[in-house]
Amino acid sequence: MQKPTRKIPIAISGLALLLVVIAAMQVLPFKNRAPWNPPPSSSDKVTLLTLGDFGEANFRQRRVAAMLEEACRSAVGEKLVQTVGDNFYSAGVSDIDDPQWTSKFESVYDTPCLMQTRFFAALGNHDYVGSIAAQSEYQNHGTGRWQMPANFYIHDHGMVDGRALVRIVVVDTMTDLKEQIAMIETAFADPDAAIWRVVVGHYNIRTYSEKYHDDDDLQYSLMPALMANQVNFYISGHSHNLQLIENSPVRPDTGREPVYLVSGGGGASPRELLEADPEVAPLLDQKLGFPVVTFTAERADINFMESSGNLLSTLQTSEKKFTVELACLKSNPDSGCVEAVMD
């Protein structure tokens, strides 16, 4: 007698495999590896892609990396990635040969546009568990994209009428700030040196994170220096979420506070946020992602690119856009310069 065939179990197995593939397509990022040729560069625009709390080597970091490639392809003018710390969880790197350089950096951000983009690094608390010297030395190794000449430093981008379009001062909020505050004062002593003034550090001066709160030490030490030197943006990470804050100064005669960007959605699990006045904090999102800031001589356009941090969520991304006029920051001692942009 002829044995019964096993067509039904095979069909069921095939259907199950198909469902697994479809599910994987929904939750796993597929990198854009299409050829990419950079457009002609222009010095009158700078696109700053910020990336924080990312070195996890997990699906969340890969999801954000896929988003970062798309943002890189859309960038105008000179482009760069600026990290805001916690580059390698959970204990930094041991040396320049640590395999994490491959698993959490080189092999994650290996798509065509990002391969042609420099990553300027700031340090976070998790990085300090490992070797800081290795993170500085690595800029002479690997693909050459990693840039961190010291634990605090200055870099300029763009040029308009003989002035840097953007001057970025990277500070190390894990160490004593006295020397770094002097560096900020020197960097911005000449009013004509740069059009936009940006300071980057890991710890938050202001945050609406449920776990972390405003840093009293930074408010006492760093914030007065930012206000005195008319810094336009302070960009940080640490809170594992995305925030945009424009705070009114306690004393208007001391000058205005910078606009605060929290870019903590690079790969670590997003953390919950407190409620806040939307006029003070127009964006508070427990999401993966990052803000993209495009600078011209007149304004800064801020685009938060976001996605869910849940494994079983779809790969759908969203964008929330804002704009800041430089003239408003210079003339308005209070808040009210950040405006939402509706598509």
Short mmCIF file of C-alpha atoms in Angstrom, two decimals:
data_model
loop_
_atom_site.label_atom_id
_atom_site.label_comp_id
_atom_site.label_asym_id
_atom_site.label_seq_id
_atom_site.Cartn_x
_atom_site.Cartn_y
_atom_site.Cartn_z
CA MET A 1 0.00 0.00 0.00
CA GLN A 2 1.28 3.44 -0.90
CA LYS A 3 2.32 5.60 2.06
CA PRO A 4 0.43 8.88 2.54
CA THR A 5 2.31 11.93 1.45
CA ARG A 6 3.44 14.67 3.84
CA LYS A 7 2.28 17.57 1.69
CA ILE A 8 0.13 19.16 4.39
CA PRO A 9 2.90 19.36 7.06
CA ILE A 10 5.32 20.64 4.42
CA ALA A 11 2.79 23.26 3.35
CA ILE A 12 2.28 24.30 6.97
CA SER A 13 6.05 24.53 7.49
CA GLY A 14 6.37 26.65 4.37
CA LEU A 15 3.58 28.94 5.53
CA ALA A 16 5.22 29.28 8.95
CA LEU A 17 8.53 30.17 7.31
CA LEU A 18 6.80 32.76 5.14
CA LEU A 19 5.16 34.31 8.20
CA VAL A 20 8.51 34.45 9.98
CA VAL A 21 10.08 36.20 6.99
CA ILE A 22 7.21 38.69 6.79
CA ALA A 23 7.48 39.36 10.53
CA ALA A 24 11.24 39.83 10.26
CA MET A 25 10.76 42.31 7.44
CA GLN A 26 8.54 44.35 9.76
CA VAL A 27 10.87 44.48 12.77
CA LEU A 28 14.41 44.14 11.44
CA PRO A 29 16.11 46.99 9.63
CA PHE A 30 17.17 46.49 6.05
CA LYS A 31 20.09 48.75 5.26
CA ASN A 32 20.04 50.91 2.17
CA ARG A 33 23.12 49.74 0.28
CA ALA A 34 22.20 51.39 -3.00
CA PRO A 35 25.14 53.26 -4.54
CA TRP A 36 25.39 56.83 -3.30
CA ASN A 37 27.35 59.63 -4.85
CA PRO A 38 27.66 62.78 -2.72
CA PRO A 39 26.23 65.93 -4.28
CA PRO A 40 28.52 68.92 -4.76
CA SER A 41 29.38 70.26 -1.32
CA SER A 42 28.51 73.80 -0.28
CA SER A 43 30.02 75.67 2.65
CA ASP A 44 26.92 77.76 3.40
CA LYS A 45 24.98 74.83 4.91
CA VAL A 46 25.92 72.29 7.58
CA THR A 47 23.89 69.23 8.56
CA LEU A 48 24.58 67.90 12.05
CA LEU A 49 23.39 64.34 12.72
CA THR A 50 23.45 63.67 16.46
CA LEU A 51 23.72 60.19 17.96
CA GLY A 52 23.63 59.25 21.62
CA ASP A 53 23.49 56.23 23.92
CA PHE A 54 23.96 53.85 21.03
CA GLY A 55 26.71 51.23 21.47
CA GLU A 56 24.54 48.18 22.14
CA ALA A 57 24.97 45.93 19.06
CA ASN A 58 21.26 45.10 19.22
CA PHE A 59 18.22 45.45 16.97
CA ARG A 60 17.58 48.97 18.30
CA GLN A 61 21.03 50.23 17.33
CA ARG A 62 20.71 48.64 13.89
CA ARG A 63 17.25 50.17 13.46
CA VAL A 64 18.63 53.65 14.21
CA ALA A 65 21.63 53.02 11.94
CA ALA A 66 19.26 52.37 9.03
CA MET A 67 17.48 55.65 9.81
CA LEU A 68 20.81 57.46 10.08
CA GLU A 69 21.78 56.34 6.58
CA GLU A 70 18.56 57.80 5.16
CA ALA A 71 19.13 61.06 7.02
CA CYS A 72 22.70 61.13 5.74
CA ARG A 73 21.51 60.77 2.14
CA SER A 74 19.08 63.67 2.62
CA ALA A 75 21.63 65.96 4.26
CA VAL A 76 22.55 69.21 2.55
CA GLY A 77 25.87 71.02 2.61
CA GLU A 78 28.66 69.69 4.79
CA LYS A 79 27.50 66.81 6.96
CA LEU A 80 28.84 65.14 10.07
CA VAL A 81 27.74 62.84 12.87
CA GLN A 82 28.28 64.07 16.42
CA THR A 83 27.96 61.51 19.20
CA VAL A 84 26.92 62.63 22.66
CA GLY A 85 28.42 59.75 24.61
CA ASP A 86 27.83 56.20 25.82
CA ASN A 87 29.39 55.07 22.59
CA PHE A 88 30.04 51.54 23.92
CA TYR A 89 27.81 49.78 26.45
CA SER A 90 28.21 48.80 29.10
CA ALA A 91 31.88 49.19 29.89
CA GLY A 92 33.52 51.16 27.07
CA VAL A 93 36.33 49.63 25.02
CA SER A 94 39.52 48.08 26.34
CA ASP A 95 41.89 49.12 23.54
CA ILE A 96 42.02 49.88 19.81
CA ASP A 97 41.77 46.15 19.02
CA ASP A 98 38.62 45.60 21.06
CA PRO A 99 36.13 43.67 18.84
CA GLN A 100 33.45 46.18 19.83
CA TRP A 101 34.96 48.62 17.34
CA THR A 102 33.64 46.26 14.69
CA SER A 103 30.44 44.98 16.32
CA LYS A 104 29.20 48.35 17.63
CA PHE A 105 30.63 50.85 15.15
CA GLU A 106 32.28 49.77 11.89
CA SER A 107 29.83 46.99 10.95
CA VAL A 108 26.75 48.91 12.12
CA TYR A 109 27.34 52.19 10.26
CA ASP A 110 28.70 50.60 7.09
CA THR A 111 26.24 51.89 4.48
CA PRO A 112 27.39 54.05 1.54
CA CYS A 113 26.65 57.56 2.85
CA LEU A 114 27.79 56.90 6.42
CA MET A 115 31.00 55.34 5.12
CA GLN A 116 31.86 58.78 3.74
CA THR A 117 30.91 60.68 6.90
CA ARG A 118 33.03 61.54 9.91
CA PHE A 119 31.82 60.67 13.42
CA PHE A 120 32.96 63.18 16.04
CA ALA A 121 32.75 61.61 19.50
CA ALA A 122 31.91 62.82 22.99
CA LEU A 123 32.28 60.64 26.07
CA GLY A 124 29.64 59.28 28.42
CA ASN A 125 29.70 57.57 31.79
CA HIS A 126 29.72 54.07 30.30
CA ASP A 127 32.72 54.96 28.14
CA TYR A 128 34.67 55.80 31.28
CA VAL A 129 34.45 52.22 32.51
CA GLY A 130 36.84 51.36 29.67
CA SER A 131 39.81 53.08 28.06
CA ILE A 132 39.39 56.74 27.12
CA ALA A 133 42.81 56.74 25.49
CA ALA A 134 41.65 53.98 23.14
CA GLN A 135 38.69 56.04 21.94
CA SER A 136 41.05 58.91 21.18
CA GLU A 137 43.69 56.74 19.52
CA TYR A 138 41.21 54.90 17.31
CA GLN A 139 40.87 57.89 14.99
CA ASN A 140 44.16 56.70 13.47
CA HIS A 141 42.77 53.22 12.87
CA GLY A 142 39.79 51.46 11.31
CA THR A 143 38.06 53.30 8.48
CA GLY A 144 39.31 56.67 9.73
CA ARG A 145 35.80 58.02 10.33
CA TRP A 146 36.04 58.11 14.12
CA GLN A 147 37.22 61.53 15.34
CA MET A 148 38.12 62.26 18.96
CA PRO A 149 41.46 64.09 19.30
CA ALA A 150 40.95 64.55 23.06
CA ASN A 151 38.25 64.13 25.68
CA PHE A 152 37.28 67.78 25.09
CA TYR A 153 37.97 69.71 21.88
CA ILE A 154 36.66 72.15 19.25
CA HIS A 155 35.71 71.58 15.61
CA ASP A 156 34.38 74.01 12.97
CA HIS A 157 32.18 73.36 9.93
CA GLY A 158 31.00 75.43 6.97
CA MET A 159 32.12 78.92 6.02
CA VAL A 160 30.12 82.09 5.31
CA ASP A 161 31.83 85.43 4.64
CA GLY A 162 35.06 84.25 6.21
CA ARG A 163 33.39 82.95 9.38
CA ALA A 164 32.79 79.37 10.46
CA LEU A 165 29.11 78.60 10.03
CA VAL A 166 29.09 76.29 13.07
CA ARG A 167 31.61 76.01 15.89
CA ILE A 168 31.11 72.95 18.10
CA VAL A 169 32.77 72.67 21.51
CA VAL A 170 32.76 69.11 22.84
CA VAL A 171 32.99 68.92 26.62
CA ASP A 172 33.57 65.96 28.92
CA THR A 173 30.92 66.11 31.62
CA MET A 174 32.59 63.24 33.48
CA THR A 175 35.58 65.36 34.52
CA ASP A 176 36.29 68.72 36.15
CA LEU A 177 34.93 71.53 33.99
CA LYS A 178 37.21 74.40 35.02
CA GLU A 179 39.63 73.99 32.10
CA GLN A 180 36.77 73.24 29.72
CA ILE A 181 34.89 76.40 30.66
CA ALA A 182 38.05 78.33 29.87
CA MET A 183 38.08 76.57 26.48
CA ILE A 184 34.48 77.66 25.86
CA GLU A 185 35.36 81.25 26.71
CA THR A 186 38.34 81.15 24.34
CA ALA A 187 36.34 79.47 21.57
CA PHE A 188 33.70 82.20 21.59
CA ALA A 189 35.78 85.21 22.65
CA ASP A 190 35.82 86.56 19.09
CA PRO A 191 32.22 87.45 18.17
CA ASP A 192 33.05 87.02 14.48
CA ALA A 193 34.66 83.59 14.78
CA ALA A 194 31.49 81.58 14.15
CA ILE A 195 27.86 82.26 13.29
CA TRP A 196 26.37 79.39 15.33
CA ARG A 197 27.65 78.32 18.75
CA VAL A 198 27.07 74.74 19.86
CA VAL A 199 28.28 72.88 22.96
CA VAL A 200 28.01 69.08 23.24
CA GLY A 201 28.23 67.01 26.43
CA HIS A 202 26.81 63.73 27.72
CA TYR A 203 25.04 64.77 30.91
CA ASN A 204 21.88 66.87 30.71
CA ILE A 205 21.68 70.39 32.05
CA ARG A 206 17.92 70.20 31.69
CA THR A 207 15.83 67.09 31.13
CA TYR A 208 12.31 65.81 31.67
CA SER A 209 13.41 62.20 31.99
CA GLU A 210 11.63 60.21 34.69
CA LYS A 211 14.89 58.58 35.82
CA TYR A 212 17.28 61.53 35.51
CA HIS A 213 16.64 65.12 36.47
CA ASP A 214 18.24 68.52 35.88
CA ASP A 215 21.92 68.33 36.79
CA ASP A 216 22.51 70.79 39.64
CA ASP A 217 26.28 70.69 39.22
CA LEU A 218 26.08 71.57 35.52
CA GLN A 219 23.53 74.28 36.19
CA TYR A 220 25.93 75.81 38.70
CA SER A 221 29.12 75.45 36.66
CA LEU A 222 28.47 74.98 32.93
CA MET A 223 25.17 76.76 32.29
CA PRO A 224 26.41 80.25 33.33
CA ALA A 225 29.33 79.87 30.91
CA LEU A 226 26.97 78.91 28.09
CA MET A 227 24.76 81.90 28.79
CA ALA A 228 27.65 84.34 29.15
CA ASN A 229 29.12 83.18 25.84
CA GLN A 230 25.77 83.22 24.02
CA VAL A 231 25.80 79.53 23.14
CA ASN A 232 22.82 78.70 20.91
CA PHE A 233 22.48 74.94 21.48
CA TYR A 234 23.50 72.49 24.19
CA ILE A 235 23.19 68.91 22.94
CA SER A 236 23.34 65.98 25.36
CA GLY A 237 22.31 62.32 25.72
CA HIS A 238 22.15 60.15 28.86
CA SER A 239 18.35 60.20 29.29
CA HIS A 240 17.66 57.50 26.65
CA ASN A 241 14.93 59.47 24.91
CA LEU A 242 14.40 62.50 22.67
CA GLN A 243 13.75 66.00 23.95
CA LEU A 244 13.62 69.60 22.75
CA ILE A 245 13.60 72.21 25.54
CA GLU A 246 13.57 76.00 25.43
CA ASN A 247 13.72 77.25 28.99
CA SER A 248 13.06 80.79 30.17
CA PRO A 249 15.96 82.11 32.28
CA VAL A 250 15.33 82.64 35.97
CA ARG A 251 16.96 86.06 35.67
CA PRO A 252 16.58 87.73 32.25
CA ASP A 253 19.54 90.03 32.95
CA THR A 254 21.89 87.02 32.83
CA GLY A 255 21.06 86.29 29.18
CA ARG A 256 19.08 83.46 27.63
CA GLU A 257 19.74 79.78 28.08
CA PRO A 258 20.68 77.73 25.03
CA VAL A 259 18.12 75.59 23.28
CA TYR A 260 18.51 72.07 24.69
CA LEU A 261 18.48 68.98 22.48
CA VAL A 262 18.54 65.58 24.15
CA SER A 263 19.61 62.89 21.70
CA GLY A 264 19.49 59.67 23.69
CA GLY A 265 17.70 57.36 21.27
CA GLY A 266 20.63 55.73 19.48
CA GLY A 267 20.18 52.14 20.63
CA ALA A 268 19.63 51.86 24.37
CA SER A 269 16.11 51.06 25.52
CA PRO A 270 14.07 54.31 25.54
CA ARG A 271 13.11 55.58 28.99
CA GLU A 272 9.94 57.24 30.22
CA LEU A 273 9.44 60.99 30.47
CA LEU A 274 7.66 63.36 32.79
CA GLU A 275 4.94 65.72 31.63
CA ALA A 276 5.93 69.31 30.86
CA ASP A 277 4.55 72.55 29.51
CA PRO A 278 4.65 72.17 25.70
CA GLU A 279 5.78 75.77 25.38
CA VAL A 280 8.90 74.88 27.38
CA ALA A 281 9.36 71.36 26.01
CA PRO A 282 7.73 71.15 22.56
CA LEU A 283 9.05 67.60 22.06
CA LEU A 284 9.34 64.83 24.65
CA ASP A 285 9.30 61.36 23.06
CA GLN A 286 10.15 57.95 24.46
CA LYS A 287 11.44 56.80 21.10
CA LEU A 288 14.50 55.66 19.24
CA GLY A 289 16.00 58.18 16.88
CA PHE A 290 17.93 61.41 16.76
CA PRO A 291 17.62 65.10 15.91
CA VAL A 292 19.09 66.35 12.64
CA VAL A 293 20.04 70.03 12.70
CA THR A 294 20.59 71.86 9.41
CA PHE A 295 22.31 75.21 9.81
CA THR A 296 22.31 78.18 7.47
CA ALA A 297 23.47 81.70 8.28
CA GLU A 298 19.91 82.70 9.21
CA ARG A 299 18.31 79.70 10.89
CA ALA A 300 18.59 76.16 12.22
CA ASP A 301 16.06 73.57 11.06
CA ILE A 302 15.61 70.69 13.52
CA ASN A 303 14.17 67.38 12.34
CA PHE A 304 13.61 64.63 14.92
CA MET A 305 13.64 61.26 13.16
CA GLU A 306 11.90 58.67 15.34
CA SER A 307 10.94 55.02 15.52
CA SER A 308 9.63 52.64 18.17
CA GLY A 309 12.02 50.86 20.49
CA ASN A 310 9.86 47.73 20.70
CA LEU A 311 11.11 44.59 18.96
CA LEU A 312 7.71 43.62 17.58
CA SER A 313 6.81 47.07 16.32
CA THR A 314 7.03 47.95 12.66
CA LEU A 315 9.90 49.87 11.12
CA GLN A 316 7.69 52.86 10.46
CA THR A 317 9.51 56.12 11.11
CA SER A 318 8.15 59.58 11.79
CA GLU A 319 9.57 63.08 11.61
CA LYS A 320 8.85 66.10 13.80
CA LYS A 321 10.21 69.39 12.55
CA PHE A 322 11.07 72.71 14.18
CA THR A 323 12.93 75.84 13.18
CA VAL A 324 14.92 78.45 15.12
CA GLU A 325 15.78 81.88 13.72
CA LEU A 326 19.23 83.11 14.77
CA ALA A 327 17.98 86.70 14.94
CA CYS A 328 15.38 85.64 17.51
CA LEU A 329 18.00 83.97 19.71
CA LYS A 330 20.10 87.12 19.64
CA SER A 331 17.32 89.61 20.30
CA ASN A 332 14.91 87.72 22.55
CA PRO A 333 16.18 87.19 26.12
CA ASP A 334 13.21 84.95 26.90
CA SER A 335 11.91 81.78 25.24
CA GLY A 336 9.71 81.65 22.15
CA CYS A 337 12.25 81.17 19.36
CA VAL A 338 11.53 77.48 18.67
CA GLU A 339 8.66 77.09 16.21
CA ALA A 340 7.02 73.87 15.08
CA VAL A 341 6.90 73.25 11.33
CA MET A 342 3.77 71.60 10.00
CA ASP A 343 4.03 69.62 6.77
#
